[in-house]
Coordinates of C-alpha atoms in Angstrom, one line a residue:
Chain S
X1 CA 52.6 -119.7 23.0
X2 CA 51.0 -118.3 26.2
X3 CA 47.5 -118.2 24.7
X4 CA 47.9 -121.5 23.1
X5 CA 48.5 -122.8 26.7
X6 CA 45.7 -121.1 28.3
X7 CA 43.5 -122.3 25.6
X8 CA 44.6 -126.1 26.2
X9 CA 44.3 -125.5 29.8
X10 CA 40.6 -125.2 29.5
X11 CA 39.9 -128.4 28.0
X12 CA 38.6 -130.9 30.5
X13 CA 41.4 -133.6 29.5
X14 CA 44.4 -131.2 29.3
X15 CA 46.7 -133.9 27.5
X16 CA 44.2 -134.9 24.7
X17 CA 44.6 -133.3 21.6
X18 CA 41.6 -132.4 18.9
X19 CA 43.2 -134.7 16.2
X20 CA 43.5 -137.7 18.7
X21 CA 40.1 -137.3 19.9
X22 CA 38.8 -137.5 16.3
X23 CA 41.0 -140.5 15.3
X24 CA 39.5 -142.3 18.6
X25 CA 36.2 -141.4 17.7
X26 CA 36.5 -142.8 14.1
X27 CA 38.6 -145.9 15.2
X28 CA 35.5 -146.6 18.0
X29 CA 32.9 -146.2 15.0
X30 CA 34.6 -149.0 12.9
X31 CA 34.8 -151.4 15.5
X32 CA 31.5 -150.7 16.9
X33 CA 30.0 -151.1 13.5
X34 CA 31.7 -154.6 13.2
X35 CA 30.6 -155.6 16.5
X36 CA 27.1 -154.5 15.9
X37 CA 26.5 -155.7 12.5
X38 CA 26.3 -159.6 13.5
X39 CA 23.8 -158.9 15.9
X40 CA 21.9 -156.7 13.7
X41 CA 22.2 -159.6 11.2
X42 CA 20.5 -161.9 13.7
X43 CA 17.5 -159.6 13.8
X44 CA 17.3 -159.0 10.5
X45 CA 17.5 -162.9 9.6
X46 CA 14.8 -163.6 12.0
X47 CA 12.3 -161.7 10.5
X48 CA 13.3 -162.9 6.9
X49 CA 10.2 -165.1 5.6
X50 CA 12.1 -168.0 4.5
X51 CA 12.5 -167.4 0.7
X52 CA 14.2 -164.6 1.5
X53 CA 16.8 -166.5 3.7
X54 CA 17.8 -168.6 0.3
X55 CA 18.2 -165.8 -2.1
X56 CA 21.0 -165.4 -4.2
X57 CA 22.9 -162.8 -3.6
X58 CA 22.0 -162.9 0.0
X59 CA 20.6 -159.6 1.5
X60 CA 21.8 -158.3 4.8
X61 CA 18.9 -156.3 5.8
X62 CA 15.1 -157.7 5.3
X63 CA 12.9 -156.5 2.8
X64 CA 9.5 -157.7 3.6
X65 CA 9.6 -158.3 7.3
X66 CA 7.2 -160.9 9.1
X67 CA 6.9 -162.7 12.3
X68 CA 6.5 -166.1 10.5
X69 CA 9.5 -167.4 11.9
X70 CA 8.5 -166.7 15.5
X71 CA 5.3 -168.2 14.9
X72 CA 7.0 -171.4 13.6
X73 CA 8.9 -171.6 16.8
X74 CA 5.7 -171.6 18.8
X75 CA 4.0 -174.0 16.3
X76 CA 7.0 -176.1 16.8
X77 CA 6.8 -176.2 20.3
X78 CA 3.2 -176.9 20.6
X79 CA 4.2 -180.2 18.6
X80 CA 6.8 -181.4 21.2
X81 CA 5.6 -183.8 24.0
X82 CA 5.9 -181.2 26.8
X83 CA 4.2 -177.8 26.4
X84 CA 6.1 -175.1 25.8
X85 CA 5.1 -173.2 28.9
X86 CA 6.6 -176.0 30.9
X87 CA 10.1 -175.2 29.2
X88 CA 9.9 -171.6 30.0
X89 CA 8.6 -172.3 33.6
X90 CA 11.8 -174.6 34.1
X91 CA 14.1 -171.9 32.9
X92 CA 12.3 -169.4 34.8
X93 CA 12.3 -171.4 38.3
X94 CA 16.0 -172.5 38.0
X95 CA 17.0 -168.6 37.1
X96 CA 15.1 -167.2 40.2
X97 CA 15.9 -169.7 42.7
X98 CA 19.5 -169.8 41.5
X99 CA 20.1 -166.0 41.5
X100 CA 18.3 -165.3 44.8
X101 CA 20.2 -168.3 46.8
X102 CA 23.2 -166.8 45.4
X103 CA 22.7 -163.2 46.1
X104 CA 22.0 -164.3 49.8
X105 CA 24.7 -166.9 50.5
X106 CA 27.5 -164.9 48.6
X107 CA 26.5 -161.6 50.6
X108 CA 26.2 -163.3 53.6
X109 CA 30.1 -164.7 53.4
X110 CA 31.4 -161.3 51.6
X111 CA 30.0 -159.3 54.6
X112 CA 32.0 -161.3 57.0
X113 CA 34.8 -161.5 54.8
X114 CA 34.6 -157.7 54.4
X115 CA 33.9 -156.3 58.1
X116 CA 34.7 -159.1 60.0
X117 CA 38.4 -159.8 61.3
X118 CA 38.3 -163.3 62.0
X119 CA 41.3 -165.6 62.2
X120 CA 41.5 -167.7 58.4
X121 CA 39.5 -164.8 56.5
X122 CA 42.7 -164.0 54.4
X123 CA 43.0 -167.7 53.5
X124 CA 39.3 -168.5 52.8
X125 CA 39.4 -165.2 50.5
X126 CA 42.5 -166.5 49.0
X127 CA 41.4 -169.7 48.0
X128 CA 38.2 -168.1 46.5
X129 CA 40.3 -165.8 44.4
X130 CA 42.3 -168.9 43.1
X131 CA 38.8 -170.5 41.7
X132 CA 38.4 -167.6 39.6
X133 CA 41.7 -168.8 37.9
X134 CA 40.0 -171.9 36.4
X135 CA 36.9 -172.4 34.4
X136 CA 34.3 -174.8 35.2
X137 CA 35.6 -177.5 32.6
X138 CA 38.0 -178.4 35.1
X139 CA 35.4 -179.6 37.9
X140 CA 33.1 -180.8 35.4
X141 CA 33.7 -184.6 35.8
X142 CA 34.1 -184.7 39.6
X143 CA 31.0 -182.5 39.6
X144 CA 28.9 -185.2 37.8
X145 CA 30.2 -188.0 40.1
X146 CA 29.0 -185.7 43.3
X147 CA 25.8 -185.2 41.6
X148 CA 25.5 -189.1 41.2
X149 CA 26.5 -189.9 44.9
X150 CA 24.2 -187.0 46.2
X151 CA 21.5 -188.5 44.0
X152 CA 20.7 -185.4 42.3
X153 CA 20.7 -186.4 38.5
X154 CA 17.5 -185.4 36.9
X155 CA 16.9 -183.0 39.4
X156 CA 17.0 -179.2 39.5
X157 CA 19.3 -178.9 42.4
X158 CA 22.1 -180.2 40.5
X159 CA 21.8 -177.0 38.3
X160 CA 20.8 -174.9 41.1
X161 CA 23.0 -175.5 43.9
X162 CA 26.6 -175.2 42.4
X163 CA 25.4 -171.9 41.0
X164 CA 25.1 -170.9 44.5
X165 CA 28.6 -170.7 45.2
X166 CA 29.9 -169.1 42.2
X167 CA 33.2 -167.3 43.2
X168 CA 32.7 -164.5 40.9
X169 CA 29.8 -163.1 42.7
X170 CA 31.5 -163.5 46.1
X171 CA 34.3 -161.9 45.1
X172 CA 32.8 -158.8 43.8
X173 CA 30.3 -158.3 46.6
X174 CA 33.3 -158.6 49.0
X175 CA 35.4 -155.9 47.2
X176 CA 32.2 -153.6 47.0
X177 CA 31.3 -153.8 50.6
X178 CA 34.8 -152.9 51.7
X179 CA 33.7 -149.6 50.8
X180 CA 30.7 -149.5 53.8
X181 CA 32.0 -147.2 56.4
X182 CA 32.8 -149.1 59.7
X183 CA 31.3 -146.6 61.7
X184 CA 27.8 -147.2 60.4
X185 CA 28.0 -150.6 61.4
X186 CA 29.4 -149.9 64.7
X187 CA 26.7 -147.3 65.2
X188 CA 24.0 -150.0 64.6
X189 CA 25.8 -152.6 66.9
X190 CA 25.8 -149.9 69.6
X191 CA 22.3 -149.7 69.2
X192 CA 21.6 -153.4 70.3
X193 CA 21.0 -154.7 67.0
X194 CA 22.2 -158.6 66.3
X195 CA 24.9 -159.1 63.9
X196 CA 22.5 -160.5 61.0
X197 CA 20.3 -157.7 61.7
X198 CA 23.3 -155.0 61.1
X199 CA 23.8 -157.0 57.7
X200 CA 20.3 -157.2 56.4
X201 CA 19.2 -153.7 57.3
X202 CA 22.1 -151.8 57.3
X203 CA 25.3 -153.5 55.1
X204 CA 22.8 -154.8 52.1
X205 CA 20.7 -151.5 51.5
X206 CA 24.2 -149.7 50.9
X207 CA 25.2 -152.5 48.4
X208 CA 22.3 -152.1 46.0
X209 CA 24.5 -151.7 42.8
X210 CA 26.6 -155.1 43.6
X211 CA 23.1 -156.7 44.1
X212 CA 22.1 -155.8 40.4
X213 CA 25.6 -157.0 39.3
X214 CA 25.6 -160.5 41.0
X215 CA 21.9 -161.0 39.8
X216 CA 22.9 -160.6 36.3
X217 CA 25.9 -162.5 36.1
X218 CA 24.3 -165.2 37.6
X219 CA 20.9 -164.8 35.7
X220 CA 23.1 -164.9 32.4
X221 CA 24.8 -168.3 33.6
X222 CA 21.5 -169.8 34.4
X223 CA 19.4 -168.4 31.5
X224 CA 21.8 -170.0 29.2
X225 CA 22.2 -173.3 31.2
X226 CA 21.3 -176.2 29.1
X227 CA 22.1 -179.0 31.7
X228 CA 21.8 -181.6 29.3
X229 CA 24.1 -183.6 31.4
X230 CA 22.3 -183.7 34.5
X231 CA 18.6 -183.7 33.2
X232 CA 17.4 -186.5 31.1
X233 CA 13.5 -186.2 31.8
X234 CA 11.9 -184.3 29.3
X235 CA 9.4 -182.3 31.6
X236 CA 12.4 -181.0 33.6
X237 CA 14.5 -179.8 30.5
X238 CA 15.4 -176.1 30.4
X239 CA 14.3 -173.6 27.7
X240 CA 18.0 -173.3 26.2
X241 CA 17.8 -176.9 25.6
X242 CA 14.3 -177.1 24.3
X243 CA 15.4 -174.2 21.6
X244 CA 18.4 -175.9 20.7
X245 CA 16.5 -179.0 19.8
X246 CA 14.9 -176.7 17.3
X247 CA 18.3 -175.2 15.9
X248 CA 19.2 -179.1 15.5
X249 CA 16.6 -179.6 12.9
X250 CA 19.3 -177.8 10.4
X251 CA 18.9 -176.1 7.2
X252 CA 15.2 -176.7 7.2
X253 CA 14.7 -174.8 10.2
X254 CA 17.1 -171.8 9.7
X255 CA 14.0 -169.3 10.1
X256 CA 12.8 -170.8 13.3
X257 CA 16.7 -170.7 14.3
X258 CA 17.1 -167.4 13.9
X259 CA 14.1 -166.4 15.9
X260 CA 15.4 -168.4 18.5
X261 CA 18.6 -166.8 18.7
X262 CA 16.9 -163.4 19.1
X263 CA 14.4 -164.6 21.9
X264 CA 17.3 -166.0 23.7
X265 CA 19.5 -163.0 23.3
X266 CA 17.2 -160.1 23.8
X267 CA 16.1 -160.9 27.6
X268 CA 19.7 -160.8 28.9
X269 CA 20.3 -157.6 26.6
X270 CA 17.1 -155.7 28.1
X271 CA 18.3 -156.6 31.8
X272 CA 21.8 -155.2 31.1
X273 CA 20.6 -152.0 29.7
X274 CA 18.5 -151.4 32.9
X275 CA 20.9 -152.0 35.1
X276 CA 24.2 -151.1 33.4
X277 CA 25.1 -147.9 35.8
X278 CA 24.8 -150.1 38.9
X279 CA 27.0 -152.8 37.3
X280 CA 29.7 -150.2 36.4
X281 CA 29.6 -148.9 39.9
X282 CA 30.1 -152.3 41.4
X283 CA 33.1 -153.2 38.8
X284 CA 35.1 -150.2 40.2
X285 CA 35.6 -151.9 43.0
X286 CA 36.4 -155.4 41.3
X287 CA 40.0 -155.1 41.2
X288 CA 42.5 -157.7 42.9
X289 CA 44.8 -155.9 45.3
X290 CA 48.3 -157.5 46.0
Chain G
X1 CA 66.1 -169.6 94.9
X2 CA 66.4 -167.3 92.0
X3 CA 69.4 -169.0 90.3
X4 CA 67.7 -172.3 90.9
X5 CA 64.7 -171.3 88.9
X6 CA 66.8 -170.0 86.1
X7 CA 68.7 -173.0 86.0
X8 CA 65.4 -175.1 85.8
X9 CA 64.2 -173.0 82.8
X10 CA 67.5 -173.0 81.0
X11 CA 67.6 -177.1 81.5
X12 CA 64.2 -177.7 80.1
X13 CA 64.4 -179.5 76.8
X14 CA 63.2 -178.0 73.6
X15 CA 60.7 -180.0 72.6
X16 CA 57.9 -180.0 75.3
X17 CA 58.8 -175.8 75.3
X18 CA 57.6 -175.8 71.7
X19 CA 54.6 -177.9 72.3
X20 CA 53.6 -175.6 75.4
X21 CA 54.1 -172.9 73.1
X22 CA 52.2 -174.1 70.4
X23 CA 49.6 -175.3 72.7
X24 CA 49.3 -171.4 74.1
X25 CA 49.0 -170.2 70.4
X26 CA 46.2 -172.6 69.8
X27 CA 44.3 -171.9 72.7
X28 CA 44.7 -167.9 71.7
X29 CA 43.5 -168.8 68.4
X30 CA 40.5 -171.2 69.6
X31 CA 39.5 -168.3 71.8
X32 CA 39.7 -165.9 69.0
X33 CA 37.7 -168.2 66.8
X34 CA 35.0 -168.5 69.6
X35 CA 34.7 -165.0 69.7
X36 CA 34.1 -165.1 66.0
X37 CA 31.3 -167.7 66.0
X38 CA 29.1 -165.2 64.1
X39 CA 31.4 -165.0 61.3
X40 CA 32.0 -168.5 60.7
X41 CA 28.3 -169.0 60.8
X42 CA 27.7 -166.3 57.8
X43 CA 30.6 -167.8 55.8
X44 CA 29.3 -171.2 56.5
X45 CA 26.7 -171.7 53.5
X46 CA 29.1 -170.6 51.1
X47 CA 31.9 -172.1 52.1
X48 CA 30.4 -175.4 52.4
X49 CA 29.0 -175.4 49.0
X50 CA 32.1 -174.1 47.8
X51 CA 34.3 -177.1 49.3
X52 CA 31.8 -179.3 47.7
X53 CA 31.5 -178.2 44.2
X54 CA 34.9 -176.3 43.5
X55 CA 37.4 -177.8 46.1
X56 CA 36.8 -181.3 46.3
X57 CA 36.3 -181.7 42.4
X58 CA 39.7 -180.0 42.0
X59 CA 41.3 -182.4 44.7
X60 CA 39.6 -185.6 43.1
X61 CA 40.4 -184.7 39.8
X62 CA 43.9 -184.7 40.6
X63 CA 43.7 -188.0 42.6
X64 CA 41.5 -189.6 39.8
X65 CA 44.0 -188.5 37.2
X66 CA 46.5 -191.4 38.2
X67 CA 43.9 -194.2 38.1
X68 CA 42.3 -195.9 35.3
X69 CA 38.2 -195.1 35.9
X70 CA 35.4 -195.8 33.9
X71 CA 32.5 -194.9 36.1
X72 CA 31.1 -198.7 36.4
X73 CA 34.4 -200.3 38.0
X74 CA 36.3 -198.7 40.9
X75 CA 39.4 -196.5 40.2
X76 CA 42.3 -198.6 39.4
X77 CA 45.7 -197.0 40.5
X78 CA 47.9 -196.5 37.6
X79 CA 50.6 -194.1 38.3
X80 CA 51.7 -191.8 35.7
X81 CA 50.3 -193.8 33.0
X82 CA 47.6 -191.4 31.8
X83 CA 49.8 -188.5 31.6
X84 CA 52.3 -190.6 29.2
X85 CA 49.6 -191.7 27.1
X86 CA 48.7 -188.1 26.7
X87 CA 52.0 -186.8 25.8
X88 CA 53.3 -190.2 23.8
X89 CA 50.7 -191.9 22.5
X90 CA 47.8 -189.5 21.8
X91 CA 48.1 -187.4 18.9
X92 CA 44.7 -185.8 19.0
X93 CA 45.8 -184.3 22.3
X94 CA 48.8 -183.0 21.0
X95 CA 46.9 -180.9 18.1
X96 CA 44.4 -180.0 21.0
X97 CA 47.5 -178.5 23.0
X98 CA 48.5 -176.8 19.9
X99 CA 45.2 -175.4 19.1
X100 CA 44.5 -174.1 22.6
X101 CA 47.6 -172.3 22.7
X102 CA 47.4 -170.9 19.2
X103 CA 43.6 -169.7 20.4
X104 CA 44.8 -168.5 23.9
X105 CA 48.0 -166.9 22.8
X106 CA 46.1 -165.1 19.7
X107 CA 42.8 -164.2 21.6
X108 CA 43.9 -163.7 25.0
X109 CA 46.3 -160.9 24.6
X110 CA 45.0 -159.1 22.0
X111 CA 41.6 -159.5 23.3
X112 CA 42.7 -158.0 26.6
X113 CA 44.4 -155.0 24.9
X114 CA 41.5 -154.6 22.6
X115 CA 39.3 -154.5 25.5
X116 CA 41.5 -152.1 27.9
X117 CA 41.6 -149.9 24.2
X118 CA 38.3 -149.5 23.7
X119 CA 37.4 -149.1 27.3
X120 CA 40.3 -146.1 27.3
X121 CA 38.5 -144.7 24.0
X122 CA 34.7 -144.9 25.4
X123 CA 35.8 -143.2 28.6
X124 CA 36.4 -139.8 26.9
X125 CA 32.8 -139.6 25.4
X126 CA 29.6 -138.3 27.2
X127 CA 28.0 -140.4 29.7
X128 CA 25.0 -141.4 27.4
X129 CA 26.9 -142.6 24.4
X130 CA 29.6 -144.3 26.6
X131 CA 26.5 -146.2 27.9
X132 CA 25.4 -147.1 24.5
X133 CA 28.9 -147.9 23.1
X134 CA 29.5 -150.2 26.2
X135 CA 26.1 -152.0 25.5
X136 CA 27.3 -152.7 21.9
X137 CA 30.9 -154.1 22.8
X138 CA 29.3 -156.2 25.3
X139 CA 26.5 -157.5 23.7
X140 CA 27.9 -160.5 22.0
X141 CA 29.3 -161.6 25.2
X142 CA 25.7 -161.9 27.1
X143 CA 23.9 -162.8 24.2
X144 CA 23.7 -166.6 24.7
X145 CA 24.4 -168.3 21.5
X146 CA 24.1 -165.4 19.4
X147 CA 27.4 -166.7 17.4
X148 CA 25.5 -169.0 15.6
X149 CA 25.1 -166.1 13.2
X150 CA 28.8 -166.4 12.1
X151 CA 27.6 -170.0 10.8
X152 CA 25.1 -168.0 8.4
X153 CA 28.0 -165.4 7.4
X154 CA 30.2 -168.2 6.5
X155 CA 27.7 -170.8 5.4
X156 CA 29.3 -173.3 2.8
X157 CA 26.5 -172.4 0.2
X158 CA 26.0 -169.4 -1.9
X159 CA 23.3 -168.1 0.4
X160 CA 25.5 -167.2 3.0
X161 CA 26.7 -163.6 3.2
X162 CA 30.6 -164.1 2.8
X163 CA 30.3 -166.6 -0.1
X164 CA 27.3 -164.8 -1.6
X165 CA 28.8 -161.5 -1.8
X166 CA 32.3 -162.6 -3.0
X167 CA 30.7 -164.6 -5.8
X168 CA 28.9 -161.4 -6.7
X169 CA 31.7 -159.3 -7.0
X170 CA 33.2 -162.1 -9.2
X171 CA 36.3 -162.8 -6.5
X172 CA 34.8 -166.6 -6.4
X173 CA 33.2 -168.9 -8.9
X174 CA 32.0 -171.7 -6.4
X175 CA 31.6 -171.4 -3.0
X176 CA 34.1 -172.1 -0.3
X177 CA 33.2 -174.7 2.2
X178 CA 34.6 -172.1 5.3
X179 CA 34.1 -174.7 8.1
X180 CA 35.0 -177.9 6.2
X181 CA 38.5 -176.7 5.1
X182 CA 41.0 -176.8 7.6
X183 CA 42.9 -173.3 6.4
X184 CA 40.0 -171.4 7.0
X185 CA 38.6 -172.7 10.3
X186 CA 41.3 -171.2 12.8
X187 CA 41.3 -167.7 11.1
X188 CA 37.4 -167.3 11.3
X189 CA 37.0 -168.7 14.8
X190 CA 39.6 -166.3 16.1
X191 CA 37.7 -163.7 14.6
X192 CA 34.4 -164.8 16.3
X193 CA 36.2 -165.2 19.4
X194 CA 37.6 -162.0 19.4
X195 CA 34.3 -160.4 18.6
X196 CA 33.0 -162.0 21.8
X197 CA 35.9 -160.9 24.0
X198 CA 35.0 -157.8 25.9
X199 CA 33.4 -159.4 28.9
X200 CA 33.4 -159.1 32.3
X201 CA 37.1 -157.6 32.3
X202 CA 35.9 -155.0 29.7
X203 CA 33.5 -153.6 32.3
X204 CA 36.1 -153.8 34.8
X205 CA 38.1 -151.4 32.7
X206 CA 35.4 -149.0 32.0
X207 CA 34.8 -148.8 35.8
X208 CA 38.5 -148.4 36.6
X209 CA 38.8 -145.6 33.9
X210 CA 36.1 -143.6 35.2
X211 CA 37.3 -143.6 39.0
X212 CA 40.7 -142.4 37.9
X213 CA 41.3 -139.3 40.3
X214 CA 41.0 -136.5 37.7
X215 CA 43.6 -134.3 40.0
X216 CA 46.3 -136.5 38.9
X217 CA 45.7 -135.7 35.2
X218 CA 45.7 -132.0 36.0
X219 CA 49.1 -132.7 38.1
X220 CA 50.3 -134.5 35.4
X221 CA 49.9 -132.1 32.6
X222 CA 51.9 -129.2 35.1
X223 CA 54.7 -132.0 35.3
X224 CA 55.0 -132.2 31.3
X225 CA 52.8 -135.0 30.3
X226 CA 52.1 -133.7 26.8
X227 CA 50.0 -136.4 25.1
X228 CA 47.3 -139.2 25.8
X229 CA 49.5 -141.9 25.4
X230 CA 52.1 -140.6 28.2
X231 CA 48.7 -140.0 30.1
X232 CA 47.7 -143.4 29.8
X233 CA 51.1 -145.0 30.8
X234 CA 52.3 -142.8 33.4
X235 CA 48.8 -142.0 35.4
X236 CA 45.8 -144.1 34.2
X237 CA 47.5 -147.7 33.9
X238 CA 49.0 -147.6 37.5
X239 CA 46.0 -146.2 39.0
X240 CA 43.8 -148.7 37.6
X241 CA 46.3 -151.8 38.3
X242 CA 43.8 -153.9 40.5
X243 CA 41.4 -153.6 37.3
X244 CA 44.0 -154.7 34.9
X245 CA 44.9 -157.9 37.3
X246 CA 41.2 -158.8 37.5
X247 CA 40.6 -158.6 33.5
X248 CA 43.7 -160.4 33.3
X249 CA 42.3 -163.2 35.4
X250 CA 39.1 -163.2 33.7
X251 CA 40.7 -163.4 30.1
X252 CA 43.3 -166.3 30.9
X253 CA 40.2 -168.3 32.4
X254 CA 38.1 -167.7 29.3
X255 CA 40.8 -168.1 26.7
X256 CA 41.9 -171.5 28.0
X257 CA 38.5 -172.8 28.3
X258 CA 37.5 -171.9 24.8
X259 CA 35.4 -174.6 23.5
X260 CA 31.5 -174.1 23.0
X261 CA 32.1 -171.4 20.1
X262 CA 34.1 -173.5 18.4
X263 CA 32.2 -176.7 18.5
X264 CA 29.0 -174.8 17.5
X265 CA 30.4 -173.3 14.4
X266 CA 33.0 -175.9 13.4
X267 CA 31.3 -179.1 14.4
X268 CA 32.5 -181.3 17.3
X269 CA 34.6 -183.1 16.4
X270 CA 35.9 -180.7 13.8
X271 CA 37.3 -181.4 10.4
X272 CA 41.2 -182.4 10.6
X273 CA 40.5 -181.6 14.4
X274 CA 41.3 -177.7 13.2
X275 CA 38.9 -176.4 16.3
X276 CA 39.7 -179.2 19.0
X277 CA 41.0 -177.5 22.0
X278 CA 41.9 -179.3 25.3
X279 CA 38.4 -178.8 26.5
X280 CA 37.1 -180.3 23.6
X281 CA 39.2 -183.3 24.2
X282 CA 38.3 -183.1 27.9
X283 CA 34.7 -183.2 27.1
X284 CA 35.1 -186.2 24.5
X285 CA 36.9 -188.3 27.1
X286 CA 34.6 -187.3 30.0
X287 CA 31.2 -187.4 28.6
X288 CA 31.2 -189.6 25.7
X289 CA 34.2 -192.3 26.1
X290 CA 33.7 -192.1 29.8
X291 CA 37.2 -192.5 30.5
X292 CA 37.1 -190.9 33.6
X293 CA 40.7 -191.3 34.9
X294 CA 42.2 -189.9 31.5
X295 CA 39.8 -187.2 31.3
X296 CA 40.7 -186.0 34.8
X297 CA 44.4 -185.9 33.7
X298 CA 43.5 -183.4 31.1
X299 CA 41.6 -181.4 33.5
X300 CA 44.5 -181.3 35.8
X301 CA 46.8 -179.8 32.9
X302 CA 44.3 -177.6 32.1
X303 CA 44.0 -176.8 35.6
X304 CA 47.8 -176.1 36.4
X305 CA 48.4 -174.4 33.0
X306 CA 45.7 -171.8 33.8
X307 CA 47.1 -171.2 37.7
X308 CA 50.4 -171.0 36.3
X309 CA 49.6 -168.7 33.5
X310 CA 47.5 -166.4 35.8
X311 CA 50.4 -166.2 38.3
X312 CA 52.9 -165.2 35.5
X313 CA 50.7 -162.4 34.3
X314 CA 50.2 -161.3 37.7
X315 CA 54.1 -160.8 38.0
X316 CA 54.1 -158.9 34.7
X317 CA 51.5 -156.7 35.7
X318 CA 53.4 -155.8 38.7
X319 CA 55.9 -153.8 36.4
X320 CA 52.8 -151.6 34.9
X321 CA 54.0 -148.0 34.6
X322 CA 57.2 -148.5 36.9

């Protein structure tokens, strides 16, 4: 008995039995396979030549991989009225400016909410947390009317500006900034730094993991933004919109559609892989305290 | 002299006293606000945008919901008419409510606990393996419109994976029209939604689990915690309550907002309205029929339900581990 106990104390996690460990790994493998298979199938389909997409019985894995589908996408895009590079430019433009602006504006506000004791800060934060509790669908119609009033229809501003004030980004940044030690900021203030310099030179470098997290979340939203409600001119349309037009071609474009899906998913996945550890670090402080 | 003074204080009427008190308080508040001028400058850009694109829309949505408004004419006040029509004259809306609750009630809690369960199991793995597993489970959420692959899996012809394999194995003689048959639409869509349910909350759980104080586990072992489930309930979950709450908020918001995946797979409008949710109904009236007042009533109801659900779940989560 004593021996048994001793053996178990050495385990890193004292309350976990070996059998349970094995069971949980098996469950994870099964669920992981289920989750991954559709994505693998997307890749596999994108590499299938057209005749392989329409065989009976259907195959999961590609037998004779080719890049024809990707080639088709570029040909189809080349035929469109506006050049393909224009769509890419539009989406990159919206994504870069929207994300950078969001990072600066949300961080400024988060810094004041986390580190300044001004009257009304709990009210402001409370309202923003409440905004996490409803989705964008609720505000879609008035937002459209507001864009009309502002004259921002058919303008990038309609896509970029609302994204600057996303509550999720502010919330995560504020929670993360609370961990910055006050003494650090005090020291800088005593040295005579102005508040903006304290924010920009002392606080911001401390929260680099949170930057990346905000960037990823904002990037994902803007990267996938079709914006069809707000943008009418063909030369201002975004990449997801242009690609969705290809997919709308139906069964004849099955191969090109598969290629489009892969093009759209690969960028966010790569960015997530690069920044994963930083995101997890930020999310550790994501909790809503009561 | 002293007595006279006392008397005058006592005799002073209540109202001016209150005003003077309030005035003094306001003055102090104003002074304090002036001292924090910089703070207000810091929050101003975000708050102005937030007010214009989040706060004003919510309030105007509530106001518009009591009007008839078709964008061209000025809104006309109609009282509760929109709400009455929604509940008593619009059968499609009732279907949408039923579907939304079906999807939300199944995919919300199941997705939430699945995310927690998977995060909890992943937490025991070595860091490298953990990173790979996190990526695998999170990937469907960030892959844009990767869910269209389900359209291929459940394609209506014999080239789709499900039909093709079932026919090859002899279970079927002719292909099932998965997305055209009311009986199959909901179950398939629920699987797809669950497949995509490892979202922001999932990442929050993983982070929360990693930051539970290791010493607590040792202490728990000494105190007689004998297996991983007891450990989960008595030690792990209470230490990550804030993350649980955050995950719940994210899940509720997204499960009541389900529409995009359903429309892409089952069509919009779908057969028998089997995949028609409240958000679908909102989009239908808001962007296709341009009945903005009616659509605003739908948005207002959606808003109320989302907030109420969040409050209810927050209340329940306070009881975790107690």
